[in-house]
Tab-separated table of C-alpha atoms in Angstrom:
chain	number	residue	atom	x	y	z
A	1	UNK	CA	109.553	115.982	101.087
A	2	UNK	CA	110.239	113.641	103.805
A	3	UNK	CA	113.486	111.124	102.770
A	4	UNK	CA	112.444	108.292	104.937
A	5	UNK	CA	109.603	108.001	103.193
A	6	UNK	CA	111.044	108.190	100.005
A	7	UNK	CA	113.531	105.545	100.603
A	8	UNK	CA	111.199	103.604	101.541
A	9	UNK	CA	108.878	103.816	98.525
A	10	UNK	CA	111.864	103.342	96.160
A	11	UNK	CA	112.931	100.285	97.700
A	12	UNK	CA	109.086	99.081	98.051
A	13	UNK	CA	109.142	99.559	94.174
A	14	UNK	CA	112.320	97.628	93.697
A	15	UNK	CA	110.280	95.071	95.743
A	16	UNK	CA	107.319	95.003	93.583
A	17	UNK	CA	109.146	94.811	90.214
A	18	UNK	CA	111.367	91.602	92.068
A	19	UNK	CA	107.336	89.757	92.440
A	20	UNK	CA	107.359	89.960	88.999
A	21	UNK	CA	110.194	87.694	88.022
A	22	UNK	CA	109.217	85.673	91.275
A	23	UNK	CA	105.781	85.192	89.162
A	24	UNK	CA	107.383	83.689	86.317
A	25	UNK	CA	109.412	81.027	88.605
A	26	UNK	CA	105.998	80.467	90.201
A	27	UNK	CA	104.056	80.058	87.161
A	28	UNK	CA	107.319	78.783	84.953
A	29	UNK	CA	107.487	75.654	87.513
A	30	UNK	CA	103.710	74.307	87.300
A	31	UNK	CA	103.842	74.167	83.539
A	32	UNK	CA	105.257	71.154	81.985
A	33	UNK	CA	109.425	71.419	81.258
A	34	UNK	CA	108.716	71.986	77.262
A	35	UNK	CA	106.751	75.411	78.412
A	36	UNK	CA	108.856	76.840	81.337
A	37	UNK	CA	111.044	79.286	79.421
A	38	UNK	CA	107.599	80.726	77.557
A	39	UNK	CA	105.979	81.541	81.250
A	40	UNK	CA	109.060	83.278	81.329
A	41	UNK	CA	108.776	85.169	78.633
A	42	UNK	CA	105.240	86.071	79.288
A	43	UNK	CA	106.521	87.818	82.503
A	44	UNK	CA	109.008	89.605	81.001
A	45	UNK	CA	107.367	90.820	78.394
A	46	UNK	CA	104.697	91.699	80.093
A	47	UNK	CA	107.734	94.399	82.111
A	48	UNK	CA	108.614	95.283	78.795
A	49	UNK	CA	105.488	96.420	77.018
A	50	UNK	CA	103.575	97.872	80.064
A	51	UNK	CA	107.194	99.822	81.293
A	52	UNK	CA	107.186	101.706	77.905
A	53	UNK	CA	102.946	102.661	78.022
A	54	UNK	CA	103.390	103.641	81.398
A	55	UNK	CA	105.670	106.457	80.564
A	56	UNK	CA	103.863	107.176	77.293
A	57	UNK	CA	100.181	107.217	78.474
A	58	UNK	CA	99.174	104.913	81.765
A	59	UNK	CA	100.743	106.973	84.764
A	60	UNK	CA	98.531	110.160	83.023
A	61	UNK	CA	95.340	107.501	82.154
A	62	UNK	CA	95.432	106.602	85.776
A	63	UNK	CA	96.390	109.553	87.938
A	64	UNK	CA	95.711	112.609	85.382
A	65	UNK	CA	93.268	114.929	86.076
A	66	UNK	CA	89.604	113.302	85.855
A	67	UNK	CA	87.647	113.692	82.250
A	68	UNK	CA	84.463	113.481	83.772
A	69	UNK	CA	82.410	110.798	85.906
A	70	UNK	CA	85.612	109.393	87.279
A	71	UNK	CA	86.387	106.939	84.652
A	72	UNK	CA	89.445	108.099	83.211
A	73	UNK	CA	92.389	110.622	83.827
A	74	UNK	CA	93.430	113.194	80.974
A	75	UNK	CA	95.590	110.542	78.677
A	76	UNK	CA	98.063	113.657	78.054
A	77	UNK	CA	98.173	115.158	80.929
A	78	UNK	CA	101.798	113.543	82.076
A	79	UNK	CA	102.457	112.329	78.587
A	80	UNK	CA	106.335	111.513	78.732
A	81	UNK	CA	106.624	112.403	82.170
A	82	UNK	CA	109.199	115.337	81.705
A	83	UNK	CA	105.930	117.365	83.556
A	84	UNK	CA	106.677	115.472	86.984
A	85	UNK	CA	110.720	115.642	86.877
A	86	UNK	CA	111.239	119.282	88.935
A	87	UNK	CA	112.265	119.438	92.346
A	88	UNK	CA	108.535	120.898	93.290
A	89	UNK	CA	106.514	118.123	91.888
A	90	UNK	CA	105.805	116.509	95.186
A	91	UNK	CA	102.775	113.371	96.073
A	92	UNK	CA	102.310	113.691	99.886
A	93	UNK	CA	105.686	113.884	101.180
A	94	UNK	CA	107.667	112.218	98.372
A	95	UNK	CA	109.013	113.040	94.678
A	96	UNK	CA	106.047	112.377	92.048
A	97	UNK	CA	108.568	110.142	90.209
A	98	UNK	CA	108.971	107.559	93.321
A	99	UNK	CA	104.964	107.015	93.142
A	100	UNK	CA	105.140	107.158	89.289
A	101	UNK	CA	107.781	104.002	89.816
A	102	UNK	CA	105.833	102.371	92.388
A	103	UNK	CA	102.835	102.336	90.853
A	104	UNK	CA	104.590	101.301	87.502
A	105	UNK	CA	105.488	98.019	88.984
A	106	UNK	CA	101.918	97.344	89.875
A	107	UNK	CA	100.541	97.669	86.375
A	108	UNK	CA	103.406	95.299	85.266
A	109	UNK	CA	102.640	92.639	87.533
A	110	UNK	CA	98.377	92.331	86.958
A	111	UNK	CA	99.526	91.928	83.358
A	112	UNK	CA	101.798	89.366	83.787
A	113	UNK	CA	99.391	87.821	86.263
A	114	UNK	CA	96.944	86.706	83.568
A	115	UNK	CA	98.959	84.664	81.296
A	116	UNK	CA	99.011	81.912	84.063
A	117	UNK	CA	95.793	81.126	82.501
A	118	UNK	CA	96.601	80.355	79.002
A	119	UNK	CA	99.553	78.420	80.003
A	120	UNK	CA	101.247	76.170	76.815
A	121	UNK	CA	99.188	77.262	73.851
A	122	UNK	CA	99.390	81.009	73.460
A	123	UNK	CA	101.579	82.621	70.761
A	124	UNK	CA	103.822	85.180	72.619
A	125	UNK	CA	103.697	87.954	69.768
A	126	UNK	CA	99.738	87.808	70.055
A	127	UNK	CA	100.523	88.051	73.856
A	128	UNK	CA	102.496	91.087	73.765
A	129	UNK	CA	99.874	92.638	71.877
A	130	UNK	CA	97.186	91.828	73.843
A	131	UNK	CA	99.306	93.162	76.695
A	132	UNK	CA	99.426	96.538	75.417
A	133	UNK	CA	95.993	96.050	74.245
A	134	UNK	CA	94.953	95.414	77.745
A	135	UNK	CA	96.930	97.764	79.869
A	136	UNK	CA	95.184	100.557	77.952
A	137	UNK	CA	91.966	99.534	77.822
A	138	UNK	CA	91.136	98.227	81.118
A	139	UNK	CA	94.721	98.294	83.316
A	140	UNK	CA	94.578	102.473	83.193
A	141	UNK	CA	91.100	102.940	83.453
A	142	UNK	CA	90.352	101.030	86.669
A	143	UNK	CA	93.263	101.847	88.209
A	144	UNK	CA	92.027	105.384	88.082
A	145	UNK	CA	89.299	104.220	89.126
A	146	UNK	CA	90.832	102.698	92.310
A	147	UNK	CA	93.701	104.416	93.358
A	148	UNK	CA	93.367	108.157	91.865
A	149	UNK	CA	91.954	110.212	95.202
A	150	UNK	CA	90.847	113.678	94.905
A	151	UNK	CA	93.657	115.920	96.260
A	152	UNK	CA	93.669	119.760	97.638
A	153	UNK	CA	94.930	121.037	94.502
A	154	UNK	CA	91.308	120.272	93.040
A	155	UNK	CA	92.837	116.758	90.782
A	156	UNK	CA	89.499	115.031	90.452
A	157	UNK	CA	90.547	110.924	90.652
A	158	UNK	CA	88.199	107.806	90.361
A	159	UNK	CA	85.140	106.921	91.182
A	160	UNK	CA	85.572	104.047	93.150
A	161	UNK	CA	88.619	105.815	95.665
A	162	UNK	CA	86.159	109.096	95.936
A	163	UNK	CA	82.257	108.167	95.342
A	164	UNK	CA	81.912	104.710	95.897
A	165	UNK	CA	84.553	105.538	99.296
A	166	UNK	CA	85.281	101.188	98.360
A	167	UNK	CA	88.365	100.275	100.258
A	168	UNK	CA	90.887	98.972	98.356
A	169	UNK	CA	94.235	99.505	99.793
A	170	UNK	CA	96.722	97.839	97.277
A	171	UNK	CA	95.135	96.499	94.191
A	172	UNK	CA	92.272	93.498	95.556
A	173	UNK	CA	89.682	94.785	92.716
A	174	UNK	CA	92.583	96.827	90.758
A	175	UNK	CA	95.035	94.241	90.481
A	176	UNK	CA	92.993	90.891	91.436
A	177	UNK	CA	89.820	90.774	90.279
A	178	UNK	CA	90.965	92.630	87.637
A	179	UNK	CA	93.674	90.410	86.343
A	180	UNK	CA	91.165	87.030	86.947
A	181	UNK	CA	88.287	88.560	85.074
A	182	UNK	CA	90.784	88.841	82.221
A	183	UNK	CA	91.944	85.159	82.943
A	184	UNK	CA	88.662	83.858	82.966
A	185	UNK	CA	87.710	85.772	79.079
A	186	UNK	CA	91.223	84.348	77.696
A	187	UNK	CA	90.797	81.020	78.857
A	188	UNK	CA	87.379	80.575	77.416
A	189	UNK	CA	89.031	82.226	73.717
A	190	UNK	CA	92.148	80.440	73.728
A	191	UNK	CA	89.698	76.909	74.724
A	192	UNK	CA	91.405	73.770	76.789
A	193	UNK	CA	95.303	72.376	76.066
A	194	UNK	CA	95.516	69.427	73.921
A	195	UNK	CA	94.251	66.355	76.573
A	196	UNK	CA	92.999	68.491	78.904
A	197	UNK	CA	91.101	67.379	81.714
A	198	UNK	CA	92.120	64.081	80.936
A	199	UNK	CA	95.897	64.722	80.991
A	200	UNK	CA	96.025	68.094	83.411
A	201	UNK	CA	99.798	67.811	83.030
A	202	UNK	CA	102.068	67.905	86.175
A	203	UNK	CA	103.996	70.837	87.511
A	204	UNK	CA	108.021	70.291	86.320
A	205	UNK	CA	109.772	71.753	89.378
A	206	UNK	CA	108.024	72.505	92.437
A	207	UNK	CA	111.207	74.146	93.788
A	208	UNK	CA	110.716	76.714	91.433
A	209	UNK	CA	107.406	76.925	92.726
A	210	UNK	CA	108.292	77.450	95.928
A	211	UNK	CA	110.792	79.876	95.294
A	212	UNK	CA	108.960	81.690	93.069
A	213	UNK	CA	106.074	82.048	96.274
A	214	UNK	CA	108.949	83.218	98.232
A	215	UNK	CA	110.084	85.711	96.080
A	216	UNK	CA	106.436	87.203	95.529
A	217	UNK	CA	105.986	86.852	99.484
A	218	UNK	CA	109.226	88.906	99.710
A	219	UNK	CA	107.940	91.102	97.108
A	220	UNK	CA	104.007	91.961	98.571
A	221	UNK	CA	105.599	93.750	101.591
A	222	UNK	CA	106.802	96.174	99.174
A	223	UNK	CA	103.424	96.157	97.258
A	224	UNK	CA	101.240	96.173	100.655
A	225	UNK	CA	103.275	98.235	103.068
A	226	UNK	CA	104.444	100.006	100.281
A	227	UNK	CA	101.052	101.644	99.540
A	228	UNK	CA	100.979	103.614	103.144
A	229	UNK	CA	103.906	106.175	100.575
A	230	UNK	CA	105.467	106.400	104.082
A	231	UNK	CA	107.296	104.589	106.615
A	232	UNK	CA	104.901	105.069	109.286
A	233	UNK	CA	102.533	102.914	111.359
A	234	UNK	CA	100.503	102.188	108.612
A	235	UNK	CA	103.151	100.623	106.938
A	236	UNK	CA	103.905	98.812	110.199
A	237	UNK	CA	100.691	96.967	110.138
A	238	UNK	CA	99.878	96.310	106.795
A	239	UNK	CA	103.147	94.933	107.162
A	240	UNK	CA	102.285	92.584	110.197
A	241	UNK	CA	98.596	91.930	108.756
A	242	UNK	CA	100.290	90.964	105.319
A	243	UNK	CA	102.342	88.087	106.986
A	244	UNK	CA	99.843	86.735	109.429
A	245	UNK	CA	97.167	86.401	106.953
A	246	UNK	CA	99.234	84.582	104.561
A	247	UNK	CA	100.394	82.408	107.311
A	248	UNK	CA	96.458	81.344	107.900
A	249	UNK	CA	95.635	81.009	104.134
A	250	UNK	CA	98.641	78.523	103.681
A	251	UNK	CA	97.601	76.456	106.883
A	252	UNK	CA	93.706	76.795	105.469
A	253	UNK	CA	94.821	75.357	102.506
A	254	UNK	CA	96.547	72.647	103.599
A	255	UNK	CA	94.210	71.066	105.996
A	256	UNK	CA	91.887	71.665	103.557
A	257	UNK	CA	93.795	69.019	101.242
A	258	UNK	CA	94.478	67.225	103.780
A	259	UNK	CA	91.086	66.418	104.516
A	260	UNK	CA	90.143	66.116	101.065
A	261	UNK	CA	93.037	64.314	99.369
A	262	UNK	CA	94.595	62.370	102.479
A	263	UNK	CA	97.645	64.549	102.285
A	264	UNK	CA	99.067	68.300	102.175
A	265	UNK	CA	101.415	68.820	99.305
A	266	UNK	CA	104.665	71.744	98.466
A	267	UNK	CA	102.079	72.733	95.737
A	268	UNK	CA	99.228	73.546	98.072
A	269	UNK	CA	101.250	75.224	100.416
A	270	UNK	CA	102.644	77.580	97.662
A	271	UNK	CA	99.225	78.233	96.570
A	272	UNK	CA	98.089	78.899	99.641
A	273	UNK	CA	100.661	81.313	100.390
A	274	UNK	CA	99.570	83.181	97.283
A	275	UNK	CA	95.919	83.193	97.931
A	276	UNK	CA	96.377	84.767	101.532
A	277	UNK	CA	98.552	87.657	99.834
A	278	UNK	CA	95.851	88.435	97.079
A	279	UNK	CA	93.189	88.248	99.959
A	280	UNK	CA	94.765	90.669	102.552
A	281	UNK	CA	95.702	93.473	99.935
A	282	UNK	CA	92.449	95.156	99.619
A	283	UNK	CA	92.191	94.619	103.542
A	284	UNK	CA	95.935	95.188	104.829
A	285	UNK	CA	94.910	98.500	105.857
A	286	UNK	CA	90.976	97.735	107.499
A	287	UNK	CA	91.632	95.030	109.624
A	288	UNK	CA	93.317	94.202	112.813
A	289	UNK	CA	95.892	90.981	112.841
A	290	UNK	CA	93.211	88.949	113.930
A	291	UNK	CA	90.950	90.016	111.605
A	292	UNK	CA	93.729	89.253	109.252
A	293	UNK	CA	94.011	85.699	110.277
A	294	UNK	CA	90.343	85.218	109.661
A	295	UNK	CA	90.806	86.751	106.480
A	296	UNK	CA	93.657	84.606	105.150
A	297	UNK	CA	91.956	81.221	106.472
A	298	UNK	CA	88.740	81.721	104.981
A	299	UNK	CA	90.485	83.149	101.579
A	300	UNK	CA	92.857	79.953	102.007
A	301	UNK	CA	90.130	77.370	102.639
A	302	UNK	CA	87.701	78.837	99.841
A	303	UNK	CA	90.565	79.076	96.938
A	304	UNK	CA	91.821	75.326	98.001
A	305	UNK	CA	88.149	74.655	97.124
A	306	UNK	CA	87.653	76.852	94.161
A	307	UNK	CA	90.562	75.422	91.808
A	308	UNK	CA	88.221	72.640	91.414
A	309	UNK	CA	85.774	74.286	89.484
A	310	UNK	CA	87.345	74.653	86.220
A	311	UNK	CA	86.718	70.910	86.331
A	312	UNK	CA	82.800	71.344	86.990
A	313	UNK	CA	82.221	73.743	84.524
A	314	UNK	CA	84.705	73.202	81.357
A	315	UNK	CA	87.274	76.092	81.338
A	316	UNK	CA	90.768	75.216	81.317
A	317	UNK	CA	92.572	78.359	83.375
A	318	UNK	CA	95.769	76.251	83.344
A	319	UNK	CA	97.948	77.294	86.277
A	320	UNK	CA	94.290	78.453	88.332
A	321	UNK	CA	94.453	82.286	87.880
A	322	UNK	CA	90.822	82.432	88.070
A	323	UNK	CA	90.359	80.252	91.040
A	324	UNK	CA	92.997	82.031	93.588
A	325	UNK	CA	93.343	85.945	92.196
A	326	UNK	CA	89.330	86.307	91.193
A	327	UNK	CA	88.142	84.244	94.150
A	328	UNK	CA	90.690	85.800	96.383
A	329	UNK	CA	90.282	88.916	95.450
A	330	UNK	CA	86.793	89.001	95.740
A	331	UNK	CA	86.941	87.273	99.018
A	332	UNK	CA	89.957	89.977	100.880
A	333	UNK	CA	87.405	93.134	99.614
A	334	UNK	CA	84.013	91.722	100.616
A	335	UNK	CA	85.649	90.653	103.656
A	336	UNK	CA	86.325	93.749	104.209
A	337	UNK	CA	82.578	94.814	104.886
A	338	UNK	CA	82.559	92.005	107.853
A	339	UNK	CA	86.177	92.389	109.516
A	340	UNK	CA	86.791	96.067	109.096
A	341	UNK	CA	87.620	97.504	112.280
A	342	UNK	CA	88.003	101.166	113.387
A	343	UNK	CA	91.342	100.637	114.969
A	344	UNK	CA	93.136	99.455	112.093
A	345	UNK	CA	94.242	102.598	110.130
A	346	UNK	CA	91.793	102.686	107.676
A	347	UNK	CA	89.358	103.571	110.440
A	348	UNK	CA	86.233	102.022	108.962
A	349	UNK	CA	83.730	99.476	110.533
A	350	UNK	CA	82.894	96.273	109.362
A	351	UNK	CA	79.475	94.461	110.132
A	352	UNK	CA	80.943	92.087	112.672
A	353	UNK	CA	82.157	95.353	114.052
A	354	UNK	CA	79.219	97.749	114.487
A	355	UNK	CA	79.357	99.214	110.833
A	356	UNK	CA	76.188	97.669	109.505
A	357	UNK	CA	75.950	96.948	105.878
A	358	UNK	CA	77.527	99.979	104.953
A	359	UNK	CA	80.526	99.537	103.875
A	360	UNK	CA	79.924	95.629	102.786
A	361	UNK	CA	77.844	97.211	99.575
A	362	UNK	CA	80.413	100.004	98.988
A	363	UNK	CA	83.110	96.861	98.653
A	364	UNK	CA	80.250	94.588	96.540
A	365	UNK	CA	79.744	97.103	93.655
A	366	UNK	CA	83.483	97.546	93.746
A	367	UNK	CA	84.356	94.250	92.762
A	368	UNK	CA	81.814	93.786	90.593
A	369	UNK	CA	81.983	96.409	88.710
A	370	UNK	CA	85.441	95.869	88.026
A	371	UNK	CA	84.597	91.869	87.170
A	372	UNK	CA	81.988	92.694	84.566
A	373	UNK	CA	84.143	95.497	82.973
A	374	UNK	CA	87.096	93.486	83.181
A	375	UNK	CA	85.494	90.590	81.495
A	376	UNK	CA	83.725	92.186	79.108
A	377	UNK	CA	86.573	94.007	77.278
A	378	UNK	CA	89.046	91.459	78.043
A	379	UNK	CA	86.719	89.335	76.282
A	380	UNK	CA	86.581	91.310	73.149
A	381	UNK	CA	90.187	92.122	73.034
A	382	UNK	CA	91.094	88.092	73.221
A	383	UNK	CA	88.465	87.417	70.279
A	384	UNK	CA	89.882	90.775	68.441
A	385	UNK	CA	93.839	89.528	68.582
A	386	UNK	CA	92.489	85.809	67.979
A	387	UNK	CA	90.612	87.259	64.620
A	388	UNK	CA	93.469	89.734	63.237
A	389	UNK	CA	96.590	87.479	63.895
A	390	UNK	CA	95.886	84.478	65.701
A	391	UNK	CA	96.531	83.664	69.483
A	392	UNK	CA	96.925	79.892	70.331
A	393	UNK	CA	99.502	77.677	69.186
A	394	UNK	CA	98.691	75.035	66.914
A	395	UNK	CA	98.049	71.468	67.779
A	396	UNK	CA	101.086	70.406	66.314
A	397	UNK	CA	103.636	73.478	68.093
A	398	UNK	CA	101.747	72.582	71.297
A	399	UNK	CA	102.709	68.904	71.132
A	400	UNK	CA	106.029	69.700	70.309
A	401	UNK	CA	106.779	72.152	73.202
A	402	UNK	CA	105.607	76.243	72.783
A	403	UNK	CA	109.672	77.021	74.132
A	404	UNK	CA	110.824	75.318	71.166
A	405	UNK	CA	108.275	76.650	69.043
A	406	UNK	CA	108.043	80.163	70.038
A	407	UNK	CA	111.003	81.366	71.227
A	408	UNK	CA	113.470	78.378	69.611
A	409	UNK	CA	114.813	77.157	73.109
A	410	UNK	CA	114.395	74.649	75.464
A	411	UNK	CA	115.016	75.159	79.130
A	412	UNK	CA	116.913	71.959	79.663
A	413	UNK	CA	119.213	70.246	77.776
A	414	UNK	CA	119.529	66.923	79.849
A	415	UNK	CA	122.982	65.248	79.148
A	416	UNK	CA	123.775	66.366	75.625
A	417	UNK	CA	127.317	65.841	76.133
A	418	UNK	CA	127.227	63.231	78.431
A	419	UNK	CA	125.407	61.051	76.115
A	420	UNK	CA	127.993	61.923	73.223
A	421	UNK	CA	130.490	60.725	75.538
A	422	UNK	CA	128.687	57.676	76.917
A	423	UNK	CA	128.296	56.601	73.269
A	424	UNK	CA	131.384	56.546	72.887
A	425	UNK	CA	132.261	53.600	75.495
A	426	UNK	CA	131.912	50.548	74.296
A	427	UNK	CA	129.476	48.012	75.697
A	428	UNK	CA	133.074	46.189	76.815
A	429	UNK	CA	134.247	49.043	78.461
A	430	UNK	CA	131.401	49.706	80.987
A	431	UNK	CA	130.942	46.075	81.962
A	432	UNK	CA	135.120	46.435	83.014
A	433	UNK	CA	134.098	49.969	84.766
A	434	UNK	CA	131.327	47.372	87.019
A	435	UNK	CA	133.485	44.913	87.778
A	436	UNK	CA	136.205	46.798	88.776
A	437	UNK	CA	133.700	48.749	91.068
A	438	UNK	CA	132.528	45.493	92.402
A	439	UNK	CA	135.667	44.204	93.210
């Protein structure tokens, strides 16, 4: 066991969870006020549920011992966890526990990642359930699909990490794809807000927008450089590739409003900034910086452009889950196939880099096989919770505000005392207050 690199996991967890509340600022300031405080609560709950099912079930689901064909680890292999707690249960060089707590923090955040879609009409009980729901079903499955690698002590993983030999460093199909498929299916159950497109409904504090994109670009260090489990040079770059991509997606996206619209806006920039991150974490590990830059700019540049389309074909993904995490995930791991690059720690070629084609349909039937299963039983699961206890909001609790309805609070309560006072001052009074001030 080496302790730098445990330190460095645990605090690369402690990062990861942190993107999580970043999340709901991000998410909680592009919904209208009267919804803020239930994008919060999505988040949370979303730590909540998946915390508990990762100690119960997931970690085992996703990292147990293969059942055959590399779908799915033994679900009670690690049930509880008390199996991983001695001294000489040891992944690579640290403690089992410090990459059971990292990779909690993952399956936290692609949960909490989807109810950006379904923004201001989803019941949170139905949401927590569907959480769980989820997590199990699809969460577990692909990430043991993903990130499970065959080890030396004859642990069979997924089929993905080990057959397919996909890259996917931190989470692009695992986390991205993943968690947009799932936005996509919800969005199409749940069907458009109340006005929508007609009245898209602004974004009620943008500096919660931004912080919350600082917080989660803060945060993706930990998840990115976090996934070398060591503080070594692969760390080191992932860690440089993760900032200069996200650097080019933001700029991407802004010129590419800029052209578009006439001007670049605080929104655009914090999308952008999102975008690049989802884009370089499949390909932290395959590219060099410049191929990083290229990756973010093309990622930021198609996403700017792919929000639109919820427009052109009728789906209202409210807070445009489906157009930055889907598209940019799919974009950072096919990218992958063109701007690999044998020098980059991953040691793999893309085709702009001798490779061929090789590796671009290892990273194709990656993604979409995680899309179409993703989808598909997110699909069913939505239409299951919608059938047994209902999932959106009624017309009525929607036009009131879903904070008020669901969780009886309201984020802001503008003046309450002030206006008791002020109606307390005569007409009389504040026309002396003016005069004097005049005077």
């Amino acid at each position: 066991m080496n302790s730098g690199d445990t330190a460095w996991v645990l605090v690369s967890a402690a990062m990861v969870l942190l993107m999580t509340p970043g999340l709901a600022f991000f998410y909680g300031g592009m919904v209208r006020s009267r919804g803020v405080l239930n994008m919060l609560m999505m988040s949370l709950g979303s730590i909540g549920v998946v915390g508990v099912l990762w100690v119960l079930l997931g970690y085992s689901m996703a990292f147990g011992n293969d059942l055959g064909l590399g779908l799915l680890g033994n679900p009670v292999e690690f049930f509880g966890l008390s199996q991983v707690l001695g001294e000489d249960a040891i992944s690579g060089t640290i403690p089992t526990t410090a990459f059971v707590a990292f990779q909690a923090m993952f399956a936290i955040i692609t949960v909490a990642l989807i109810s950006g879609a379904i923004a201001d009409r989803a019941r949170f009980g139905p949401w927590l359930l569907f959480a769980g729901l989820w997590a199990i079903l699809v969460y577990f499955p692909v990430a043991h699909w993903v990130f499970a690698f065959d080890s030396d002590s004859g642990t069979v993983g997924g089929w993905i990490a080990n057959r397919l030999a996909a890259i996917d460093f931190a989470g692009g199909t695992a986390v991205h794809i993943n968690a947009g498929a799932a936005a996509l299916a919800l969005a199409l159950v749940l069907g458009k807000r109340t006005g929508w497109p007609k009245d898209p409904g602004k974004p009620h504090n943008l500096p919660f927008v931004v912080l919350g994109a600082g917080v989660l670009w803060f945060g993706w260090f930990g998840f990115n450089a976090g996934s070398a489990l060591a503080a070594n040079t692969s760390a080191a770059v992932v860690l440089v590739n993760t900032l200069v991509a996200t650097c080019a997606a933001m700029l991407a996206w802004l010129l590419v409003e800029r052209i578009r619209d006439g001007h670049a806006t605080t929104l655009g920039a914090a999308s952008g900034i999102v975008a690049g991150l989802v884009a370089i974490t499949p390909a932290c590990s395959s590219v060099t910086p410049l191929g990083a830059i290229a990756v973010g700019a093309i990622t930021g540049a198609v996403c700017a452009l792919a929000v639109s389309l919820k427009y052109k074909f009728g789906y209202d993904d409210s807070l445009d889950v489906v157009g930055v995490h889907l598209v940019g995930g799919l974009m950072g791991t096919l990218l992958i196939g063109l701007f690999a690059s044998s020098v980059a720690p991953a040691g793999v070629s893309g085709l702009f880099y001798g490779g061929g084609l090789d590796q671009l349909w290892r990273q194709a039937v990656g993604a979409g096989a995680v899309l179409v299963y993703s989808f598909v039983l997110s699909l069913v699961l939505a239409l299951l919770v919608k059938a047994v206890v209902g999932f959106r909001a009624s017309a009525e609790d929607e036009a009131v505000g879903i904070d008020e309805t669901e969780h009886a609070e309201t984020a802001y309560h503008f003046g309450d005392d002030r206006s008791a006072r002020r109606s307390s001052v005569s007409a009389d009074e504040v026309e002396r207050k003016l005069e004097g001030s005049r005077a």
